[in-house]
Coordinates of C-alpha atoms in Angstrom, one line a residue:
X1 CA 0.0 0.0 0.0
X2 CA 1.1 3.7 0.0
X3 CA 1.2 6.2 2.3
X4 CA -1.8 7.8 1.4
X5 CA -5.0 8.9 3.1
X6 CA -8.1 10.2 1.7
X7 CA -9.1 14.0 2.1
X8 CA -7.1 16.6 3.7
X9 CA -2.7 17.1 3.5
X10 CA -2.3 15.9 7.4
X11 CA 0.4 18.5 7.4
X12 CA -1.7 20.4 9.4
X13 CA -5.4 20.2 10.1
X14 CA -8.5 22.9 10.3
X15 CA -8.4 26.6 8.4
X16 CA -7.4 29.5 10.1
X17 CA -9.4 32.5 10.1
X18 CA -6.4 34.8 11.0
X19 CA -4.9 34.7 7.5
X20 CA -1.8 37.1 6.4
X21 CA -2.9 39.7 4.0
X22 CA 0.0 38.1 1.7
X23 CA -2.2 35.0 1.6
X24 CA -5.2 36.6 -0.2
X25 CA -2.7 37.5 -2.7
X26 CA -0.9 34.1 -2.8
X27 CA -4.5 32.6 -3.6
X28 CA -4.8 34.6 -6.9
X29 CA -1.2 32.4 -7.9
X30 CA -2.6 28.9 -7.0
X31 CA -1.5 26.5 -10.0
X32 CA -4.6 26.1 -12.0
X33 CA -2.5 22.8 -13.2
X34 CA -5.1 19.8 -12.6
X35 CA -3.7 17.6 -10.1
X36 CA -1.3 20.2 -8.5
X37 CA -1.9 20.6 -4.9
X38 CA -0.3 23.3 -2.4
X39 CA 0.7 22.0 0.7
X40 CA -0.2 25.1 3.0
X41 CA -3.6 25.5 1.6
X42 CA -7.3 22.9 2.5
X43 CA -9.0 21.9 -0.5
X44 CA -11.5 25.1 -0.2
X45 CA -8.3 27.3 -0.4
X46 CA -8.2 28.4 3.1
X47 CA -4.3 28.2 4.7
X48 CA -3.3 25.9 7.3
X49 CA -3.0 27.1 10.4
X50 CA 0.8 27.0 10.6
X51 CA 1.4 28.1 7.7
X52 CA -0.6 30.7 8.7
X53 CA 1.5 31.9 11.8
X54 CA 4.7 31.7 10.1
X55 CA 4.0 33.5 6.7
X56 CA 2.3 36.1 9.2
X57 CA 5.6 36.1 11.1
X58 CA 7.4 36.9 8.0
X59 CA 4.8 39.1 7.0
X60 CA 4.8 41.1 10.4
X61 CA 9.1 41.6 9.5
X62 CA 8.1 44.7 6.8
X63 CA 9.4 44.9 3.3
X64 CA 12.6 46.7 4.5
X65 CA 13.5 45.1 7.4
X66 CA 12.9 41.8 5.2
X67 CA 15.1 43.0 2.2
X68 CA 18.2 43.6 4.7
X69 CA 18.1 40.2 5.8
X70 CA 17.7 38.5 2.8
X71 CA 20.8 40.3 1.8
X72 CA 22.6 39.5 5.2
X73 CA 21.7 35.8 4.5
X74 CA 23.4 36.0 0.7
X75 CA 26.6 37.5 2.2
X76 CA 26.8 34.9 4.6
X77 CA 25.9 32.2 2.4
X78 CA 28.7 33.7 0.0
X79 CA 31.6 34.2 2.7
X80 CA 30.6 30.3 4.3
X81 CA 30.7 29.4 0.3
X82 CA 27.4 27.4 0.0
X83 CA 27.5 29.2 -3.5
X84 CA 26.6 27.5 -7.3
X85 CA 28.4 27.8 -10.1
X86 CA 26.3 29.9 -12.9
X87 CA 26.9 31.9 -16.0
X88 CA 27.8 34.8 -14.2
X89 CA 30.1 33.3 -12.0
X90 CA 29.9 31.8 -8.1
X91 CA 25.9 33.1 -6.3
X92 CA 24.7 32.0 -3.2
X93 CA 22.6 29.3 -3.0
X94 CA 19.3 30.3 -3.1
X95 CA 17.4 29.6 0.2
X96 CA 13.9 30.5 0.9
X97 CA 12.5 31.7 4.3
X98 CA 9.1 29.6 4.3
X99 CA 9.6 26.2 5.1
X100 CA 8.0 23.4 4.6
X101 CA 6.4 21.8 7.5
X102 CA 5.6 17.6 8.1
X103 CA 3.7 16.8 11.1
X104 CA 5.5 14.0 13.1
X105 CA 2.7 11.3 12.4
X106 CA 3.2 11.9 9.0
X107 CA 6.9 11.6 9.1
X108 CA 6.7 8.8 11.0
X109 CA 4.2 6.9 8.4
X110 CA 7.3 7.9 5.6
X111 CA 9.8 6.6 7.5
X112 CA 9.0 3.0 7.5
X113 CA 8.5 3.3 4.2
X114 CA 11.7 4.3 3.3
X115 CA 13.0 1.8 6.1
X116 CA 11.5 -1.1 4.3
X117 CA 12.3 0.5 0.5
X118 CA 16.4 0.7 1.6
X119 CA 16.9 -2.9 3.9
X120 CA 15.6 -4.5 0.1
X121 CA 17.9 -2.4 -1.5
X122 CA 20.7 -3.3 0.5
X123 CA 19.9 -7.5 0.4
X124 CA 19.5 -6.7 -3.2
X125 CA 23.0 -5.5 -3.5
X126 CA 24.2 -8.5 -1.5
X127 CA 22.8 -10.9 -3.4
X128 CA 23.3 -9.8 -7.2
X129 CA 26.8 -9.1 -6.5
X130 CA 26.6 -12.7 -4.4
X131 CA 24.8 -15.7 -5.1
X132 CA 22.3 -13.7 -7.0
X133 CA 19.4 -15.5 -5.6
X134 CA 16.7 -13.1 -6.9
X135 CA 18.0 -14.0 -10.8
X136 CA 17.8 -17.5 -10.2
X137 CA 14.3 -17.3 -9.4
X138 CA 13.5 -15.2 -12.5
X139 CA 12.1 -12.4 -10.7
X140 CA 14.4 -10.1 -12.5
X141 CA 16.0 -10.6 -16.0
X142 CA 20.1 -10.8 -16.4
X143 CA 19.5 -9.0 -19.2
X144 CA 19.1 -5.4 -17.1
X145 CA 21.7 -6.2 -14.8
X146 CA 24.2 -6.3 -18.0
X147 CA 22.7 -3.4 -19.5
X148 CA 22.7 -0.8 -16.2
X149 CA 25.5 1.2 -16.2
X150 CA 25.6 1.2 -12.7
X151 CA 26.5 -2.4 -12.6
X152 CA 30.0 -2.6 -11.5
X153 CA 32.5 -5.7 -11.0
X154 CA 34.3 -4.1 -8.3
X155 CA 30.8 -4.8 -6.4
X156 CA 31.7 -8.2 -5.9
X157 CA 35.0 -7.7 -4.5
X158 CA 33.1 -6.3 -1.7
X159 CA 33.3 -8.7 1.6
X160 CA 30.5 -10.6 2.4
X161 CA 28.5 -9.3 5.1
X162 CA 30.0 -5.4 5.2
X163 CA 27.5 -2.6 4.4
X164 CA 26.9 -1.4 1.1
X165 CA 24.4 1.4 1.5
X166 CA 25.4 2.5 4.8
X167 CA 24.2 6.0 3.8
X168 CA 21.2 6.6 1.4
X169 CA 19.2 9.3 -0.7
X170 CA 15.7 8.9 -1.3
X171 CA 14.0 12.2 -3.6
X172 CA 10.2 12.0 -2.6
X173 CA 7.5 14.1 -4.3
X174 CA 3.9 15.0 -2.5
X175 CA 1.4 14.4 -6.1
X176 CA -1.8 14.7 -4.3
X177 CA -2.9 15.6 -0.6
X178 CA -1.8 13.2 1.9
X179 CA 0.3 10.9 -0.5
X180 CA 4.2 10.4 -0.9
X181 CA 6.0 8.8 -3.1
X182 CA 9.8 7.8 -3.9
X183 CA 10.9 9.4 -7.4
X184 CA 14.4 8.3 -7.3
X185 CA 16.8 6.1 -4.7
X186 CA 20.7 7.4 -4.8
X187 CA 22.6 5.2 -2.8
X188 CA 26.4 5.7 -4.6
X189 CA 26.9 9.1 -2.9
X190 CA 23.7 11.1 -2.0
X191 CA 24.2 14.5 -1.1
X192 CA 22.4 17.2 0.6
X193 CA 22.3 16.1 4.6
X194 CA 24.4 19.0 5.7
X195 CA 22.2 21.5 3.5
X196 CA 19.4 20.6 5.7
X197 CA 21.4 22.1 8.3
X198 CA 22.5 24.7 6.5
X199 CA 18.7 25.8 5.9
X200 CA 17.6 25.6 9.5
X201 CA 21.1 27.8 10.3
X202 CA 20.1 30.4 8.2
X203 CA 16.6 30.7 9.4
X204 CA 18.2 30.8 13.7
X205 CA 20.8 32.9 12.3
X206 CA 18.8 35.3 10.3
X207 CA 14.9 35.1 11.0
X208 CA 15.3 33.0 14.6
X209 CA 11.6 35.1 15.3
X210 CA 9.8 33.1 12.4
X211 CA 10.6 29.4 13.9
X212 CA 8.4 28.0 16.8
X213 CA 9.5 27.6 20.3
X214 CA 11.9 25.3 21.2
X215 CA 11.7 21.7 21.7
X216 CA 8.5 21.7 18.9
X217 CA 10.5 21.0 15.8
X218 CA 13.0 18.2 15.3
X219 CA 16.7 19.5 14.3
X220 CA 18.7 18.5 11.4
X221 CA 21.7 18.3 13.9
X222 CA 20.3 15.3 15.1
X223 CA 21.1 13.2 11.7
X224 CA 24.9 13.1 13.0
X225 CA 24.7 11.1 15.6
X226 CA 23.2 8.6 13.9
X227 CA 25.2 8.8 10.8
X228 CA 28.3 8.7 13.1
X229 CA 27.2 5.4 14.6
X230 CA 26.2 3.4 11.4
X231 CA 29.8 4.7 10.1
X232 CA 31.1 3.0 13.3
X233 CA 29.1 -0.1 13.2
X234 CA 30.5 -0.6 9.1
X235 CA 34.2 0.1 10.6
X236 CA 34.2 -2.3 13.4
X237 CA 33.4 -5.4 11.0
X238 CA 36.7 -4.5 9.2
X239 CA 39.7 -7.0 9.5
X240 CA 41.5 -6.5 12.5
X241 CA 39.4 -3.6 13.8
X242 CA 39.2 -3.8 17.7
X243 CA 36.0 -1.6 19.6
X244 CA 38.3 -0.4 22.1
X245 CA 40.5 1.5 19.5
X246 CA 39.8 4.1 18.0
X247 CA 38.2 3.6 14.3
X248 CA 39.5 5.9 11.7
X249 CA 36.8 7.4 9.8
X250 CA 37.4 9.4 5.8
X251 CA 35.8 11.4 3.8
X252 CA 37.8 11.7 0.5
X253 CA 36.8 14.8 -1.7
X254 CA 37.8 16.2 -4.8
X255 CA 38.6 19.2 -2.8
X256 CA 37.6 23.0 -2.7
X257 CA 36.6 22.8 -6.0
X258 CA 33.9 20.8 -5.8
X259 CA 30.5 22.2 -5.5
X260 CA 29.8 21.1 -2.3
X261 CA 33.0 21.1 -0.2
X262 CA 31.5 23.5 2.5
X263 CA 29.1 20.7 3.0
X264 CA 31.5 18.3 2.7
X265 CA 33.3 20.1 5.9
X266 CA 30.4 20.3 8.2
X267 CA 29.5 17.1 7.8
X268 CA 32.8 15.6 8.3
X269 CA 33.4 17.4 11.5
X270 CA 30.0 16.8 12.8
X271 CA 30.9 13.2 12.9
X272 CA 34.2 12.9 13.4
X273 CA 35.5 12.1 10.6
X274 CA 38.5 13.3 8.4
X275 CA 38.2 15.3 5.2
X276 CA 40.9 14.8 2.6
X277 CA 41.9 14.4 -0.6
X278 CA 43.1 11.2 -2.6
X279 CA 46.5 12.4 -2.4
X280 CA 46.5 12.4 0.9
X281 CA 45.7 8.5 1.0
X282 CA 48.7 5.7 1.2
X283 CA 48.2 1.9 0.5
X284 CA 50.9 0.4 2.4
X285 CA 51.0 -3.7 3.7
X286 CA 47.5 -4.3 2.6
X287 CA 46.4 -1.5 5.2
X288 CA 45.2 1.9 4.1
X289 CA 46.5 5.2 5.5
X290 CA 45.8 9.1 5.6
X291 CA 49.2 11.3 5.9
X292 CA 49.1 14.1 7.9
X293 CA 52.0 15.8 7.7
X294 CA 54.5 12.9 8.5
X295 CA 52.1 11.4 11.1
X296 CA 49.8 8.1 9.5
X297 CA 46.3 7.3 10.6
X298 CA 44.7 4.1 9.4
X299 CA 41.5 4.5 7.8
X300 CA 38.8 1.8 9.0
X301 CA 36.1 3.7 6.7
X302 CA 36.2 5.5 3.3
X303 CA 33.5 7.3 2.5
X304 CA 33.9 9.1 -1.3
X305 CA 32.8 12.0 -2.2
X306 CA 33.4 11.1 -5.6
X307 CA 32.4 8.3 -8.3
X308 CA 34.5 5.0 -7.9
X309 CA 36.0 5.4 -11.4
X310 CA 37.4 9.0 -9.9
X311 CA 38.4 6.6 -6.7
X312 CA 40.3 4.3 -8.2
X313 CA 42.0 6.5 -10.9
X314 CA 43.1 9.3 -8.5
X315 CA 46.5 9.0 -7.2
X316 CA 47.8 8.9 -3.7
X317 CA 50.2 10.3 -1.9
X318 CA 53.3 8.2 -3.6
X319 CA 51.6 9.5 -6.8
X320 CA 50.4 6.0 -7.8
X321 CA 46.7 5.7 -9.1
X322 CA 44.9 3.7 -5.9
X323 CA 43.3 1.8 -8.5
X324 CA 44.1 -2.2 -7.9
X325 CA 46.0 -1.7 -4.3
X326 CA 43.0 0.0 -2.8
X327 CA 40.2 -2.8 -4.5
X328 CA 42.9 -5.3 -2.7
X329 CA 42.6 -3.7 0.5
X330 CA 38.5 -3.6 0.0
X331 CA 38.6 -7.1 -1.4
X332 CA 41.0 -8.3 1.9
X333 CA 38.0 -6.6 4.2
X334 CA 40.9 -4.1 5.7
X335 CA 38.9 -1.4 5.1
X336 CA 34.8 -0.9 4.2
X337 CA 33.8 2.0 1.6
X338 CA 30.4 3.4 1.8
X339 CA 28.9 3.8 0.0
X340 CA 30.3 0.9 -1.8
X341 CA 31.5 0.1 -5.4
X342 CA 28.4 -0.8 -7.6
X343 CA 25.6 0.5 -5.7
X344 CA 24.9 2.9 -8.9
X345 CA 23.1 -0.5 -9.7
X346 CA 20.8 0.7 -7.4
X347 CA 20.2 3.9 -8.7
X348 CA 19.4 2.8 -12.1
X349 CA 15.7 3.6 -13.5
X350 CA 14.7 0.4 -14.7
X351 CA 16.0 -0.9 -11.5
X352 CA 13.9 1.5 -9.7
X353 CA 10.9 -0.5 -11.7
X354 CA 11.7 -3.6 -10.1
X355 CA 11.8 -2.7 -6.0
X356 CA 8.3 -3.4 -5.3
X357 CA 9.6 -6.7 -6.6
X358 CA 12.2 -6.6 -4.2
X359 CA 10.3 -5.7 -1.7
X360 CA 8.2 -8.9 -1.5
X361 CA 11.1 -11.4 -2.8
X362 CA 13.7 -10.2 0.2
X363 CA 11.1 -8.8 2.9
X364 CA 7.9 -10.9 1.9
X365 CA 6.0 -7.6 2.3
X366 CA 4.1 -4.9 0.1
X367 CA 5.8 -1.6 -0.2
X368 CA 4.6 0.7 2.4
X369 CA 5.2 3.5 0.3
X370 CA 4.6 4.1 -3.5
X371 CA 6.5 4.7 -6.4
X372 CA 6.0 6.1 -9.6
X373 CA 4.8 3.6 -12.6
X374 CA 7.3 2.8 -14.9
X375 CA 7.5 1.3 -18.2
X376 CA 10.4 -0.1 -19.6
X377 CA 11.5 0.3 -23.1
X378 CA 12.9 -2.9 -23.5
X379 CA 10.1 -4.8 -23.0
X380 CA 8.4 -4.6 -26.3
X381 CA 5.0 -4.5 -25.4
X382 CA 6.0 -1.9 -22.6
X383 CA 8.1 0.1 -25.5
X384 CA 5.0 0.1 -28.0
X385 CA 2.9 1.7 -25.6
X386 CA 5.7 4.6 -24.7
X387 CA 5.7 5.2 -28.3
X388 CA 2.2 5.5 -28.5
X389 CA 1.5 8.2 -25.7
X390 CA 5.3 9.6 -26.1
X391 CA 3.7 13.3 -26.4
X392 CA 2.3 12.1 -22.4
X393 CA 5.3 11.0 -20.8
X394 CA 8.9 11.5 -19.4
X395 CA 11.4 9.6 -20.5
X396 CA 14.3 9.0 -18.9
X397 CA 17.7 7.8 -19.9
X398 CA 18.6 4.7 -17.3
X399 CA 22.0 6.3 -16.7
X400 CA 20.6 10.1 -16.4
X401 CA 21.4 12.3 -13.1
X402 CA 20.5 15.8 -12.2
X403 CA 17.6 15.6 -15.1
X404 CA 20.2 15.2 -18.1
X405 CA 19.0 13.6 -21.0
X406 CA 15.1 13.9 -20.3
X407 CA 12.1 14.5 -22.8
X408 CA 9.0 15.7 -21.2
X409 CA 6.3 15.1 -23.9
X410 CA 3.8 17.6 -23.4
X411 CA 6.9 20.3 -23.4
X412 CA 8.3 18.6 -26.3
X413 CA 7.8 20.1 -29.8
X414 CA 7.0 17.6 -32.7
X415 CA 11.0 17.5 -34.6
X416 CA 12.0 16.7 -30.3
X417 CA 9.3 13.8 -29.5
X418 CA 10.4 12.7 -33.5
X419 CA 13.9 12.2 -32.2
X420 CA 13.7 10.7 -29.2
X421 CA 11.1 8.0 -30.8
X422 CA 13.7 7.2 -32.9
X423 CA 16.6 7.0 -30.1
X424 CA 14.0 4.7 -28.3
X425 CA 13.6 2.5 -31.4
X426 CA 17.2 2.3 -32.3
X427 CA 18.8 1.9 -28.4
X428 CA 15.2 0.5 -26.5
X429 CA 17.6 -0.4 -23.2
X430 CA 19.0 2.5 -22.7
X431 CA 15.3 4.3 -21.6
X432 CA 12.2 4.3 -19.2
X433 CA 9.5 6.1 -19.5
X434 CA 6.8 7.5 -16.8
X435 CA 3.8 9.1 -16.6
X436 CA 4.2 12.6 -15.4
X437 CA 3.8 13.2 -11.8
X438 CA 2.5 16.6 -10.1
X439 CA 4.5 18.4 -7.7
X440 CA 3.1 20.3 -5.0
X441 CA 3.8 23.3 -4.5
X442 CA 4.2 26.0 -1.2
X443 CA 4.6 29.1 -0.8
X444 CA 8.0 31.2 -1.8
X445 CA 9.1 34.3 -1.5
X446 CA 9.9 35.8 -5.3
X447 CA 9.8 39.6 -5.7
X448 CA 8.5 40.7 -2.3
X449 CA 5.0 38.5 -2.6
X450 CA 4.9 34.9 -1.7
X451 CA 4.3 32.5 -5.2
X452 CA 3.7 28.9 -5.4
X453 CA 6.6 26.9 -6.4
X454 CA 7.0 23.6 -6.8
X455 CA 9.2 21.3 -4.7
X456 CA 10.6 17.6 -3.8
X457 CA 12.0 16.5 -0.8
X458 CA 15.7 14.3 -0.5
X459 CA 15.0 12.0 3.1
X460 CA 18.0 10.6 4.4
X461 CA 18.1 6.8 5.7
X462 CA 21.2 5.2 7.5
X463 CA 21.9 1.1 7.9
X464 CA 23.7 -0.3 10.6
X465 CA 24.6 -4.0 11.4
X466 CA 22.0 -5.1 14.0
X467 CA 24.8 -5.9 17.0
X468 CA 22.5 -8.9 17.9
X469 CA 22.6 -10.1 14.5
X470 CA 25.1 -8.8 12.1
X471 CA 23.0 -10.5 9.2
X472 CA 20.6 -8.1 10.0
X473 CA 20.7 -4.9 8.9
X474 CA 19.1 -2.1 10.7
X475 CA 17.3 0.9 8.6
X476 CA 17.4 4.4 10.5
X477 CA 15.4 7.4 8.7
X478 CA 16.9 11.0 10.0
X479 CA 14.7 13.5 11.9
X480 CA 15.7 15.8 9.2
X481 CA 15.3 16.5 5.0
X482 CA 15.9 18.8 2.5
X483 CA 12.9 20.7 -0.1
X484 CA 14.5 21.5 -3.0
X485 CA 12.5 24.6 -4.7
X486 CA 12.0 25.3 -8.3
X487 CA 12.0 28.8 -9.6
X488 CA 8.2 30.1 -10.1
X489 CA 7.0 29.2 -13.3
X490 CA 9.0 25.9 -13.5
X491 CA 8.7 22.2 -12.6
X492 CA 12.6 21.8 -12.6
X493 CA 13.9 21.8 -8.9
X494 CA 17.9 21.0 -10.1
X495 CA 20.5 23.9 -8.4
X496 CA 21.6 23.7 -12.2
X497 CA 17.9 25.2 -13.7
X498 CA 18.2 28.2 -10.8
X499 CA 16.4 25.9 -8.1
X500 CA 17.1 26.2 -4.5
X501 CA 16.3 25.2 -1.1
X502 CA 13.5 25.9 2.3
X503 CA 14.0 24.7 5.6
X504 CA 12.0 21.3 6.4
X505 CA 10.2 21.8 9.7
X506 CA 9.7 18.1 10.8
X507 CA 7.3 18.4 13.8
X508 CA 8.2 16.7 17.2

């Protein structure tokens, strides 16, 4: 089943008669999509109560007062250098002041679905880079395994028994009130966990009058702890760890250059962990080190920051590529790498097809949380029927990230749907196709009025060895997500199309 229930968003319950006067002017901007639904607003149009008393916060702020600290917030977003790259150079990363706000039931009802979605992702990954259980059965064809890009052999030089996904990425989307569903699962190296902080730090740094008092909202800060401790539990089951030492944790990066190294820093030092860069990593004896200065520091845990093929290829310190010493070490269960090599497996769209499937093969359950229909083009009969309704659908390239390579039909003039219906005829494997899904939308401040703008959300769900049972894998959601925000007028939420961010106000 899905998390659904009939009626009402249960983000919050009951109008409001106090509206803000920026509400009656929000109404007139209401989507008149059909099938788009605005999260602050009841299906009369009337807005939630808190929704209510936090636009009416912002509201009560004034236009000038408002302006200055909106400007404040750039600069410090600028000098802490949560910026993204754009045509005119470096700009801060565009944060909005309303956030979006979950009740805890609610959260709580997502949760397990994710919970379930990620333990069958993770025996999934065991097993088709194992005994491959699930293809001997015929529940899912060799044929897509061969074809996803994601596939990897270094996945099965991965120990049996260490964690694979020990850190996961799950975009959700809200299509109608009071439903969730998963878009797409990342689980090589999702991103965005120390933005979520970085939201809710501009908001207690900037507008600390707008949030509730304390103790009613979860905070992001509480992801760390439990990211720390499912980094721990993956360390300790390396070869010759011992639970009384101390067990070296890594992040490697690309460095400051890459887009996300501020984030990259906070969350390394929230958990303990060391932040470096490839060159700083030694091989030496089958054991791998970090050098700092001329002091070494065995690494129990690598956790990249980078794709494997970057891994592998960069060099270390004695300005060898890591390549086949560093698989040896992985292989020889010296060290665990999370997330591992060939979990883009996971990631891959028609694999995405195929986890309700999972679901029930590994867990023997139904999926307590939906997912969007997909049809795969290299199925025939799946692939006539994309061709057929190709002017209703997305279509998505298996290996596409960060919406590259995708057609949306009804945006799509007749010379683009021509070509991609021939790219689908010529290379059918290479491409899914779905129907198109609504976005919600809540309110955001453009131009001094508040506008809808569509949104997803990225939830964050840790695994663990169960200590009882290290067979077992425990599945830990985080109190905390990030809304990525389109720009008005648009459906695309992607930094790279001028999207941003809002703090998510999970309730306690």
């Amino acid at each position: 089943m899905t998390t659904t229930s009939a009626g009402e968003n249960p983000t919050n319950s009951g109008p409001h008669e106090g509206v803000p006067g920026a509400f009656s002017a929000y109404r007139d901007y209401i989507p008149a999509t059909k099938g788009v639904h605005d999260e602050s607003v009841t299906a009369d149009a009337k807005m939630r109560p808190d929704y209510c008393t936090v636009l009416s916060r912002i509201e009560a702020l004034g236009s000038e007062r408002l302006t200055a600290r909106l400007r404040e917030t750039a600069d410090d977003l600028e000098e802490l250098g949560v910026t993204i790259n754009s045509k005119d150079g470096n700009r801060p990363y565009p944060i909005d002041i309303a956030p979006r706000i979950i009740t805890a039931e609610r959260w709580a009802e997502i949760s397990a679905g994710l919970e379930q979605r990620v333990r069958a992702h993770e025996l999934f990954l065991r097993d088709v880079y194992g005994p491959g259980e699930i293809l001997k059965a015929g529940r899912i064809d060799r044929e897509v395994l061969r074809r996803a890009p994601g596939y990897s052999k270094d996945g099965h030089k991965v120990p049996e028994g260490f964690v694979r996904a020990g850190l996961c990425g799950l975009d959700l989307v809200s299509p109608s009130a009071g439903e969730w569903i998963v878009l797409e699962d990342n689980l090589r190296m999702p991103g965005g966990l120390g933005m979520s902080h970085i939201n809710r730090r501009i908001l207690e740094d900037h507008f600390a009058e707008i949030l509730p008092t304390p103790g009613k909202l979860r905070h992001p800060r509480e992801a760390y702890p439990i990211l720390r401790e499912a980094f721990l539990a993956a360390a300790a089951l390396v070869e010759g760890a011992d639970a009384d030492d101390e067990l070296g944790l890594c992040m490697v990066s690309p460095g400051e250059t890459d887009t996300t190294w501020y984030e990259q820093n906070l969350v390394s030092g929230e958990i303990g962990a060391a932040l470096v860069t490839a060159d700083k990593l030694l091989v030496d004896d089958g054991i791998l080190y970090r050098l700092d200065g001329d002091d070494r520091h065995r690494i129990h845990l690598l956790n990249p920051r980078m794709g494997e093929e970057e891994l592998f290829g960069s060099e270390g310190t004695d300005g060898r590529k890591l390549g086949e010493t560093l698989r040896d070490v992985m292989a020889a269960g010296a060290v665990t790498i999370i997330n591992a090599p060939g979990n883009g497996l996971a990631d891959d769209k028609a694999v995405y097809a195929l986890v309700p499937d999972m679901i029930d093969f590994y867990l023997g359950e139904e999926p307590l949380i939906g997912q969007v229909p997909t049809l795969l083009c290299s199925d025939e009969k799946q692939r006539e029927e994309v061709l057929d309704r190709l002017d209703e659908l997305v279509v998505k390239p298996i290996d596409g990230y960060g919406g590259t390579g995708i057609t949306v039909g009804p945006e799509c003039s007749e010379d683009e749907l021509e070509e991609r219906r021939s790219e689908i005829r010529e290379t059918p494997e290479r491409f899914v196709a779905q129907d198109i899904i609504p976005l919600s939308t809540l309110p955001t401040l453009s131009d001094g009025a508040f506008a809808p703008s569509h949104v997803d959300l990225r939830a964050f769900v840790m695994q663990r060895p169960d200590p009882d049972d290290p067979s077992r894998m425990i599945a830990q959601t985080a109190p905390t997500a990030m809304t990525r925000v389109a720009p008005v007028g648009t459906m695309i939420v992607n930094v790279s199309a001028g999207g941003g961010g809002k703090d998510t106000w999970i309730k306690s």
